[in-house]
């Protein structure tokens, strides 16, 4: 046998040992090369074990990486001094071996989930998203994972609802989103990178009730949270027990949570931008034969929230919310001539804040085609309805962005980019049709 085969065989045994009884991880955490390193032992121990498995994450074969990843999640979960084993300094740096392992593993998982193509075509994404969900069940890991880019890493997995997908993989991605709703900065990050829209797609398209449930509960937490806050530890632990049951394959047992707070910030504006689609989603889900009380309660909460926001928000408020969210869609305001006549000048408020956001969205290479198309349309409408609009868009490099999008792969983006460019070049676009006819 080669050395690689020895390592793989040993890892397989360790993985099976920790799968059968996760408390066995404590045996690895008590073994240290340097017994005299009191700080290391008091900090949670297991420094050598963490370092060994972290090194194996760079192995050339996926089998070794996958087993090392599983072992690390078990060791971090079962660290000694559970409330102190992930201590971080004031600047966010890890102060214990478990903290170092959590930071490095979180970064590695987010990199693997974002890799194109994935390291292993079939197993990399399902394994990594399951490990990330396991890590996020630890409250102290959520800020670490958020800084590592967890929200951006899971966003593409939720968009997979439109095509063939692995049900468990989709559930794990929704579970990651649900767990992240308990960390306010993560809620804002998810709103910015399209996770809210992805959760809506999952809830509307998934056939399995457990997938619909976890996506709906995540949406409910986001809709009723000021970017969600951390709830009391005992409430959260009760919910996490449910997640483990569902992950083990019980279709009916999934997450539950109580006690989240009201909407504001980036999350609020993103939900306001998706108001019409969210209302339609709730109506469609009510037509399905669901009997789970918490799922039905979550649908009621979502519906009540939509109605409350609709009463409070004007068309301009909803448009501003949509632009601020960074995820634009063909809502009514974009194509309403009266809206632009009345509100075009408001894009110049606060040193052209919203206009700058539109230009930034047009220059974002990761933006969805639909968002890019709407942005091009809006820049053209602003240039048409605001007296100095063409010059302002030009000064902010908006015309350069529109011209670059003329070569975009999406037909609708190219069409709107062309119209936008024409409006930026023509002084009186609204009279062009009449001039052409008379000519």
Short mmCIF file of C-alpha atoms in Angstrom, two decimals:
data_model
loop_
_atom_site.label_atom_id
_atom_site.label_comp_id
_atom_site.label_asym_id
_atom_site.label_seq_id
_atom_site.Cartn_x
_atom_site.Cartn_y
_atom_site.Cartn_z
CA UNK A 1 0.00 0.00 0.00
CA UNK A 2 1.16 3.53 -0.75
CA UNK A 3 1.40 6.22 1.91
CA UNK A 4 -1.70 7.88 0.44
CA UNK A 5 -3.67 4.66 0.86
CA UNK A 6 -2.56 4.37 4.49
CA UNK A 7 -3.74 7.93 5.13
CA UNK A 8 -7.06 7.31 3.40
CA UNK A 9 -7.66 4.07 5.30
CA UNK A 10 -6.87 5.75 8.63
CA UNK A 11 -9.14 8.68 7.82
CA UNK A 12 -11.94 6.30 6.90
CA UNK A 13 -11.63 4.62 10.31
CA UNK A 14 -11.57 7.95 12.16
CA UNK A 15 -14.57 9.20 10.18
CA UNK A 16 -16.54 6.07 10.98
CA UNK A 17 -15.57 6.38 14.65
CA UNK A 18 -16.78 10.00 14.84
CA UNK A 19 -19.92 9.22 12.82
CA UNK A 20 -20.94 6.49 15.28
CA UNK A 21 -20.33 8.70 18.34
CA UNK A 22 -19.33 12.35 17.96
CA UNK A 23 -18.24 12.58 21.61
CA UNK A 24 -15.22 10.46 20.67
CA UNK A 25 -13.72 13.65 19.24
CA UNK A 26 -12.66 14.51 22.81
CA UNK A 27 -9.99 11.77 22.60
CA UNK A 28 -8.25 13.63 19.78
CA UNK A 29 -8.52 16.97 21.55
CA UNK A 30 -6.68 15.74 24.65
CA UNK A 31 -3.60 14.62 22.71
CA UNK A 32 -0.89 17.27 22.49
CA UNK A 33 2.73 17.05 21.48
CA UNK A 34 3.62 19.83 23.88
CA UNK A 35 2.02 18.97 27.19
CA UNK A 36 3.72 21.92 28.83
CA UNK A 37 1.83 24.44 26.65
CA UNK A 38 -0.70 25.45 29.31
CA UNK A 39 -2.19 28.26 27.23
CA UNK A 40 -2.93 25.90 24.38
CA UNK A 41 -4.59 23.31 26.64
CA UNK A 42 -6.60 25.95 28.49
CA UNK A 43 -7.62 27.49 25.19
CA UNK A 44 -9.49 24.39 24.20
CA UNK A 45 -6.71 21.91 23.39
CA UNK A 46 -6.38 19.80 20.31
CA UNK A 47 -3.93 22.10 18.57
CA UNK A 48 -2.04 19.21 16.99
CA UNK A 49 -5.21 17.42 15.91
CA UNK A 50 -6.59 20.59 14.31
CA UNK A 51 -3.28 21.27 12.54
CA UNK A 52 -3.09 17.72 11.19
CA UNK A 53 -6.57 17.74 9.65
CA UNK A 54 -6.12 21.29 8.32
CA UNK A 55 -2.99 20.16 6.44
CA UNK A 56 -4.97 17.31 4.89
CA UNK A 57 -7.41 19.82 3.35
CA UNK A 58 -4.68 20.50 0.79
CA UNK A 59 -4.38 16.82 -0.22
CA UNK A 60 -4.39 16.13 -3.99
CA UNK A 61 -7.38 13.73 -3.77
CA UNK A 62 -10.95 14.56 -2.78
CA UNK A 63 -11.39 11.49 -0.55
CA UNK A 64 -8.73 12.75 1.86
CA UNK A 65 -10.06 16.31 1.78
CA UNK A 66 -13.63 15.20 2.42
CA UNK A 67 -12.76 13.01 5.41
CA UNK A 68 -10.47 15.67 6.91
CA UNK A 69 -13.26 18.23 6.52
CA UNK A 70 -15.73 15.96 8.33
CA UNK A 71 -13.28 15.27 11.17
CA UNK A 72 -12.59 18.98 11.63
CA UNK A 73 -16.28 19.84 11.92
CA UNK A 74 -16.67 17.13 14.58
CA UNK A 75 -13.63 18.34 16.52
CA UNK A 76 -14.76 21.97 16.47
CA UNK A 77 -18.28 20.98 17.53
CA UNK A 78 -17.01 18.85 20.42
CA UNK A 79 -14.26 21.20 21.63
CA UNK A 80 -13.71 21.38 25.41
CA UNK A 81 -14.94 24.44 27.28
CA UNK A 82 -17.79 24.81 24.77
CA UNK A 83 -18.48 28.43 25.61
CA UNK A 84 -14.79 29.47 25.53
CA UNK A 85 -13.16 27.24 22.95
CA UNK A 86 -13.72 29.69 20.08
CA UNK A 87 -12.49 32.86 21.75
CA UNK A 88 -11.52 35.72 19.46
CA UNK A 89 -9.52 38.86 20.15
CA UNK A 90 -11.01 42.35 19.83
CA UNK A 91 -9.86 42.61 16.21
CA UNK A 92 -11.61 39.34 15.34
CA UNK A 93 -8.50 37.15 15.26
CA UNK A 94 -8.81 33.63 16.77
CA UNK A 95 -7.32 33.25 20.24
CA UNK A 96 -7.53 29.44 20.55
CA UNK A 97 -6.66 26.41 18.40
CA UNK A 98 -10.39 25.76 17.85
CA UNK A 99 -10.83 29.36 16.72
CA UNK A 100 -7.96 29.07 14.25
CA UNK A 101 -9.45 25.85 12.88
CA UNK A 102 -12.93 27.43 12.56
CA UNK A 103 -11.56 30.42 10.64
CA UNK A 104 -9.44 28.34 8.27
CA UNK A 105 -12.12 25.71 7.67
CA UNK A 106 -14.79 28.38 7.04
CA UNK A 107 -12.58 30.09 4.47
CA UNK A 108 -11.73 26.77 2.83
CA UNK A 109 -15.39 25.73 2.58
CA UNK A 110 -16.42 29.06 1.05
CA UNK A 111 -13.58 28.84 -1.47
CA UNK A 112 -14.55 25.29 -2.43
CA UNK A 113 -18.22 26.23 -2.83
CA UNK A 114 -17.25 29.21 -5.02
CA UNK A 115 -14.74 27.25 -7.13
CA UNK A 116 -15.57 26.95 -10.82
CA UNK A 117 -15.31 24.14 -11.65
CA UNK A 118 -15.53 22.39 -8.25
CA UNK A 119 -12.62 20.21 -7.15
CA UNK A 120 -14.80 17.10 -7.48
CA UNK A 121 -17.70 17.38 -9.95
CA UNK A 122 -20.22 15.31 -7.97
CA UNK A 123 -19.17 15.33 -4.32
CA UNK A 124 -17.43 18.64 -3.60
CA UNK A 125 -20.49 20.92 -3.38
CA UNK A 126 -22.82 18.54 -1.44
CA UNK A 127 -20.09 17.68 1.07
CA UNK A 128 -18.98 21.28 1.58
CA UNK A 129 -22.46 22.72 2.03
CA UNK A 130 -23.27 19.99 4.58
CA UNK A 131 -20.07 20.78 6.49
CA UNK A 132 -20.83 24.51 6.36
CA UNK A 133 -24.32 23.91 7.78
CA UNK A 134 -22.75 21.87 10.58
CA UNK A 135 -20.29 24.67 11.35
CA UNK A 136 -22.99 27.34 11.31
CA UNK A 137 -24.91 25.47 14.00
CA UNK A 138 -22.17 26.83 16.31
CA UNK A 139 -23.14 30.41 17.15
CA UNK A 140 -19.56 31.69 17.43
CA UNK A 141 -18.74 30.48 13.91
CA UNK A 142 -21.39 32.62 12.19
CA UNK A 143 -19.42 35.90 12.28
CA UNK A 144 -16.35 34.02 11.02
CA UNK A 145 -18.27 32.39 8.17
CA UNK A 146 -19.91 35.70 7.26
CA UNK A 147 -16.52 37.38 6.91
CA UNK A 148 -15.31 34.40 4.87
CA UNK A 149 -18.14 34.96 2.33
CA UNK A 150 -20.66 32.29 3.32
CA UNK A 151 -23.63 34.26 1.98
CA UNK A 152 -22.07 34.69 -1.45
CA UNK A 153 -21.00 31.02 -1.47
CA UNK A 154 -24.52 29.64 -0.88
CA UNK A 155 -26.34 32.10 -3.18
CA UNK A 156 -25.69 30.13 -6.42
CA UNK A 157 -26.86 26.90 -4.75
CA UNK A 158 -30.25 28.42 -4.02
CA UNK A 159 -30.61 29.59 -7.60
CA UNK A 160 -30.28 25.97 -8.71
CA UNK A 161 -33.99 25.54 -7.93
CA UNK A 162 -34.80 26.41 -11.52
CA UNK A 163 -33.21 23.21 -12.86
CA UNK A 164 -32.27 19.67 -11.81
CA UNK A 165 -30.81 19.61 -8.34
CA UNK A 166 -30.04 17.38 -5.36
CA UNK A 167 -32.82 17.72 -2.78
CA UNK A 168 -30.51 17.29 0.20
CA UNK A 169 -28.00 19.76 -1.22
CA UNK A 170 -30.79 22.31 -1.67
CA UNK A 171 -32.00 21.67 1.87
CA UNK A 172 -28.50 22.14 3.30
CA UNK A 173 -28.11 25.44 1.44
CA UNK A 174 -31.45 26.62 2.84
CA UNK A 175 -30.37 25.46 6.28
CA UNK A 176 -27.18 27.54 5.98
CA UNK A 177 -29.30 30.58 5.11
CA UNK A 178 -31.62 29.93 8.06
CA UNK A 179 -28.70 29.64 10.49
CA UNK A 180 -27.15 32.82 9.13
CA UNK A 181 -30.37 34.76 9.84
CA UNK A 182 -29.33 34.77 13.50
CA UNK A 183 -26.32 36.99 12.72
CA UNK A 184 -27.35 40.52 11.62
CA UNK A 185 -24.37 41.26 9.32
CA UNK A 186 -25.00 37.96 7.55
CA UNK A 187 -28.60 39.01 6.86
CA UNK A 188 -27.37 42.16 5.13
CA UNK A 189 -24.81 40.14 3.16
CA UNK A 190 -27.49 37.68 2.03
CA UNK A 191 -29.76 40.52 0.92
CA UNK A 192 -26.95 42.03 -1.16
CA UNK A 193 -25.99 38.85 -3.01
CA UNK A 194 -29.48 37.63 -3.93
CA UNK A 195 -30.09 34.97 -1.28
CA UNK A 196 -33.58 36.34 -0.56
CA UNK A 197 -34.61 35.87 -4.18
CA UNK A 198 -32.99 32.42 -4.15
CA UNK A 199 -34.91 31.37 -1.04
CA UNK A 200 -38.13 32.44 -2.74
CA UNK A 201 -37.27 30.36 -5.80
CA UNK A 202 -36.52 27.34 -3.61
CA UNK A 203 -39.72 27.68 -1.58
CA UNK A 204 -41.79 27.99 -4.76
CA UNK A 205 -40.16 25.19 -6.77
CA UNK A 206 -39.16 22.51 -4.24
CA UNK A 207 -41.30 19.39 -4.01
CA UNK A 208 -40.05 18.21 -0.60
CA UNK A 209 -41.81 19.81 2.36
CA UNK A 210 -38.64 19.96 4.44
CA UNK A 211 -36.98 22.10 1.75
CA UNK A 212 -39.99 24.41 1.49
CA UNK A 213 -40.09 24.67 5.27
CA UNK A 214 -36.46 25.63 5.82
CA UNK A 215 -36.60 28.21 2.99
CA UNK A 216 -39.85 29.70 4.31
CA UNK A 217 -38.57 29.89 7.88
CA UNK A 218 -35.42 31.62 6.65
CA UNK A 219 -37.57 34.14 4.76
CA UNK A 220 -39.77 34.63 7.83
CA UNK A 221 -36.71 35.32 9.99
CA UNK A 222 -35.38 37.80 7.44
CA UNK A 223 -38.77 39.48 7.03
CA UNK A 224 -39.25 39.87 10.77
CA UNK A 225 -35.66 40.70 11.67
CA UNK A 226 -33.66 43.88 11.84
CA UNK A 227 -31.08 41.80 10.09
CA UNK A 228 -31.91 38.98 12.64
CA UNK A 229 -30.52 39.11 16.17
CA UNK A 230 -29.06 36.28 18.22
CA UNK A 231 -31.82 34.72 20.29
CA UNK A 232 -31.35 33.22 23.71
CA UNK A 233 -29.03 30.25 23.73
CA UNK A 234 -31.52 27.74 25.05
CA UNK A 235 -34.08 28.64 22.36
CA UNK A 236 -31.47 28.34 19.64
CA UNK A 237 -30.17 24.98 20.86
CA UNK A 238 -33.72 23.62 20.76
CA UNK A 239 -33.98 24.66 17.12
CA UNK A 240 -30.63 23.20 16.19
CA UNK A 241 -31.61 19.80 17.49
CA UNK A 242 -34.31 19.88 14.84
CA UNK A 243 -31.80 20.69 12.11
CA UNK A 244 -29.72 17.66 12.95
CA UNK A 245 -32.78 15.44 12.83
CA UNK A 246 -33.64 16.71 9.36
CA UNK A 247 -30.08 16.40 8.14
CA UNK A 248 -30.05 12.76 9.16
CA UNK A 249 -32.77 12.14 6.61
CA UNK A 250 -36.08 12.72 8.39
CA UNK A 251 -38.23 14.49 5.83
CA UNK A 252 -40.59 15.81 8.47
CA UNK A 253 -38.16 16.93 11.13
CA UNK A 254 -36.70 20.31 10.37
CA UNK A 255 -35.75 23.53 11.95
CA UNK A 256 -37.84 25.63 14.26
CA UNK A 257 -37.27 29.01 15.87
CA UNK A 258 -39.04 31.62 17.90
CA UNK A 259 -38.43 35.18 18.91
CA UNK A 260 -37.06 37.26 16.08
CA UNK A 261 -37.42 41.02 15.64
CA UNK A 262 -38.67 43.65 12.97
CA UNK A 263 -37.28 44.73 9.52
CA UNK A 264 -34.77 47.46 8.59
CA UNK A 265 -31.59 48.13 6.67
CA UNK A 266 -30.54 46.26 3.56
CA UNK A 267 -32.81 43.31 4.39
CA UNK A 268 -35.87 45.54 4.58
CA UNK A 269 -35.23 47.27 1.28
CA UNK A 270 -34.53 43.96 -0.44
CA UNK A 271 -37.82 42.50 0.80
CA UNK A 272 -39.67 45.65 -0.23
CA UNK A 273 -38.22 45.25 -3.72
CA UNK A 274 -39.53 41.66 -3.84
CA UNK A 275 -42.92 42.53 -2.34
CA UNK A 276 -45.10 41.47 -5.28
CA UNK A 277 -43.23 38.19 -5.84
CA UNK A 278 -43.28 37.39 -2.12
CA UNK A 279 -47.03 37.94 -1.93
CA UNK A 280 -47.59 35.65 -4.91
CA UNK A 281 -45.29 33.00 -3.37
CA UNK A 282 -47.27 32.96 -0.13
CA UNK A 283 -50.55 32.63 -2.04
CA UNK A 284 -49.20 29.70 -4.08
CA UNK A 285 -47.80 27.90 -1.01
CA UNK A 286 -51.15 28.21 0.75
CA UNK A 287 -52.71 26.19 -2.08
CA UNK A 288 -50.43 23.23 -1.27
CA UNK A 289 -51.52 20.65 1.26
CA UNK A 290 -49.16 21.53 4.12
CA UNK A 291 -50.09 20.52 7.66
CA UNK A 292 -47.00 21.67 9.55
CA UNK A 293 -48.16 24.32 12.03
CA UNK A 294 -44.91 26.27 12.09
CA UNK A 295 -44.74 26.42 8.30
CA UNK A 296 -48.33 27.70 8.15
CA UNK A 297 -47.55 30.25 10.87
CA UNK A 298 -44.50 31.41 8.92
CA UNK A 299 -46.64 31.92 5.81
CA UNK A 300 -49.07 34.00 7.86
CA UNK A 301 -46.23 36.12 9.22
CA UNK A 302 -44.86 36.69 5.72
CA UNK A 303 -48.29 37.68 4.40
CA UNK A 304 -48.91 40.09 7.27
CA UNK A 305 -45.50 41.67 6.73
CA UNK A 306 -46.15 42.19 3.02
CA UNK A 307 -49.49 43.88 3.72
CA UNK A 308 -47.95 46.13 6.37
CA UNK A 309 -45.11 47.23 4.10
CA UNK A 310 -47.53 47.83 1.21
CA UNK A 311 -49.58 50.25 3.30
CA UNK A 312 -46.51 52.18 4.42
CA UNK A 313 -44.51 52.37 1.21
CA UNK A 314 -45.13 54.68 -1.75
CA UNK A 315 -44.07 53.73 -5.27
CA UNK A 316 -40.92 55.82 -4.82
CA UNK A 317 -40.14 54.10 -1.51
CA UNK A 318 -40.43 50.71 -3.19
CA UNK A 319 -38.24 51.82 -6.10
CA UNK A 320 -35.60 53.20 -3.76
CA UNK A 321 -35.68 49.96 -1.78
CA UNK A 322 -35.20 47.95 -4.96
CA UNK A 323 -32.21 49.99 -6.13
CA UNK A 324 -30.62 49.86 -2.69
CA UNK A 325 -30.99 46.09 -2.59
CA UNK A 326 -28.88 45.73 -5.74
CA UNK A 327 -31.30 43.14 -7.18
CA UNK A 328 -33.65 44.85 -9.67
CA UNK A 329 -36.65 43.36 -11.44
CA UNK A 330 -39.29 44.59 -13.91
CA UNK A 331 -41.62 46.01 -11.28
CA UNK A 332 -44.26 48.56 -12.34
CA UNK A 333 -42.24 51.69 -11.55
CA UNK A 334 -39.57 51.02 -14.19
CA UNK A 335 -41.94 51.20 -17.14
CA UNK A 336 -44.30 53.90 -15.79
CA UNK A 337 -43.79 57.16 -17.70
CA UNK A 338 -45.54 59.14 -14.95
CA UNK A 339 -43.24 57.69 -12.31
CA UNK A 340 -40.16 58.94 -14.16
CA UNK A 341 -41.61 62.39 -14.82
CA UNK A 342 -42.34 62.78 -11.12
CA UNK A 343 -39.30 61.10 -9.57
CA UNK A 344 -36.33 61.33 -11.96
CA UNK A 345 -34.92 64.32 -10.07
CA UNK A 346 -34.87 62.31 -6.81
CA UNK A 347 -32.05 60.16 -8.16
CA UNK A 348 -29.81 63.21 -7.72
CA UNK A 349 -30.54 63.61 -3.98
CA UNK A 350 -27.66 63.14 -1.53
CA UNK A 351 -24.99 63.76 -4.15
CA UNK A 352 -26.66 61.43 -6.68
CA UNK A 353 -26.63 58.51 -4.26
CA UNK A 354 -29.20 56.34 -6.06
CA UNK A 355 -27.83 57.22 -9.48
CA UNK A 356 -24.38 56.11 -8.33
CA UNK A 357 -25.90 52.84 -7.11
CA UNK A 358 -27.41 52.22 -10.55
CA UNK A 359 -24.05 52.82 -12.23
CA UNK A 360 -22.31 50.57 -9.70
CA UNK A 361 -24.85 47.80 -10.42
CA UNK A 362 -24.24 48.18 -14.16
CA UNK A 363 -20.52 47.68 -13.61
CA UNK A 364 -20.89 44.64 -11.33
CA UNK A 365 -19.65 41.56 -13.23
CA UNK A 366 -21.49 39.20 -10.86
CA UNK A 367 -24.91 40.88 -11.29
CA UNK A 368 -27.75 38.85 -12.75
CA UNK A 369 -28.73 39.57 -16.38
CA UNK A 370 -32.20 40.71 -15.29
CA UNK A 371 -30.67 43.28 -12.92
CA UNK A 372 -28.32 44.57 -15.63
CA UNK A 373 -31.17 44.93 -18.12
CA UNK A 374 -33.32 46.90 -15.66
CA UNK A 375 -30.39 49.12 -14.66
CA UNK A 376 -29.68 50.02 -18.30
CA UNK A 377 -33.36 50.83 -18.79
CA UNK A 378 -33.42 53.07 -15.70
CA UNK A 379 -30.25 54.94 -16.67
CA UNK A 380 -31.83 55.66 -20.05
CA UNK A 381 -35.09 56.84 -18.45
CA UNK A 382 -33.20 59.14 -16.10
CA UNK A 383 -31.23 60.59 -19.01
CA UNK A 384 -34.51 61.21 -20.86
CA UNK A 385 -36.52 62.78 -18.02
CA UNK A 386 -33.91 64.78 -16.10
CA UNK A 387 -32.63 67.97 -17.81
CA UNK A 388 -28.93 67.28 -17.22
CA UNK A 389 -29.39 63.52 -17.01
CA UNK A 390 -27.22 62.61 -20.00
CA UNK A 391 -24.28 64.59 -18.64
CA UNK A 392 -24.61 63.23 -15.09
CA UNK A 393 -24.70 59.62 -16.30
CA UNK A 394 -21.70 60.32 -18.54
CA UNK A 395 -19.74 61.95 -15.68
CA UNK A 396 -20.40 58.92 -13.45
CA UNK A 397 -19.12 56.56 -16.19
CA UNK A 398 -22.62 55.18 -16.75
CA UNK A 399 -22.32 55.45 -20.53
CA UNK A 400 -19.09 53.42 -20.46
CA UNK A 401 -20.87 50.68 -18.47
CA UNK A 402 -23.79 50.62 -20.92
CA UNK A 403 -21.46 50.38 -23.91
CA UNK A 404 -19.57 47.48 -22.35
CA UNK A 405 -22.87 45.67 -21.85
CA UNK A 406 -23.51 45.84 -25.60
CA UNK A 407 -21.33 42.71 -25.77
CA UNK A 408 -23.15 40.87 -22.95
CA UNK A 409 -24.20 37.26 -23.57
CA UNK A 410 -27.85 37.91 -22.63
CA UNK A 411 -30.18 39.22 -25.38
CA UNK A 412 -32.28 41.41 -23.06
CA UNK A 413 -29.19 43.02 -21.54
CA UNK A 414 -27.84 43.84 -24.99
CA UNK A 415 -31.20 45.29 -26.05
CA UNK A 416 -31.53 47.54 -22.98
CA UNK A 417 -27.86 48.56 -23.18
CA UNK A 418 -28.38 49.64 -26.81
CA UNK A 419 -31.49 51.67 -25.92
CA UNK A 420 -29.68 53.23 -22.98
CA UNK A 421 -26.70 54.21 -25.16
CA UNK A 422 -29.01 55.76 -27.74
CA UNK A 423 -30.81 57.80 -25.09
CA UNK A 424 -27.49 59.01 -23.73
CA UNK A 425 -26.39 60.15 -27.19
CA UNK A 426 -29.65 61.78 -28.35
CA UNK A 427 -30.48 65.19 -26.87
CA UNK A 428 -34.30 64.92 -27.13
CA UNK A 429 -35.11 61.23 -27.18
CA UNK A 430 -38.85 61.75 -26.61
CA UNK A 431 -39.11 63.68 -29.88
CA UNK A 432 -36.98 61.31 -31.93
CA UNK A 433 -39.94 59.24 -33.13
CA UNK A 434 -41.76 62.32 -34.42
CA UNK A 435 -38.66 63.64 -36.15
CA UNK A 436 -38.03 60.33 -37.87
CA UNK A 437 -41.64 60.16 -39.06
CA UNK A 438 -41.59 63.71 -40.48
CA UNK A 439 -38.30 63.01 -42.24
#
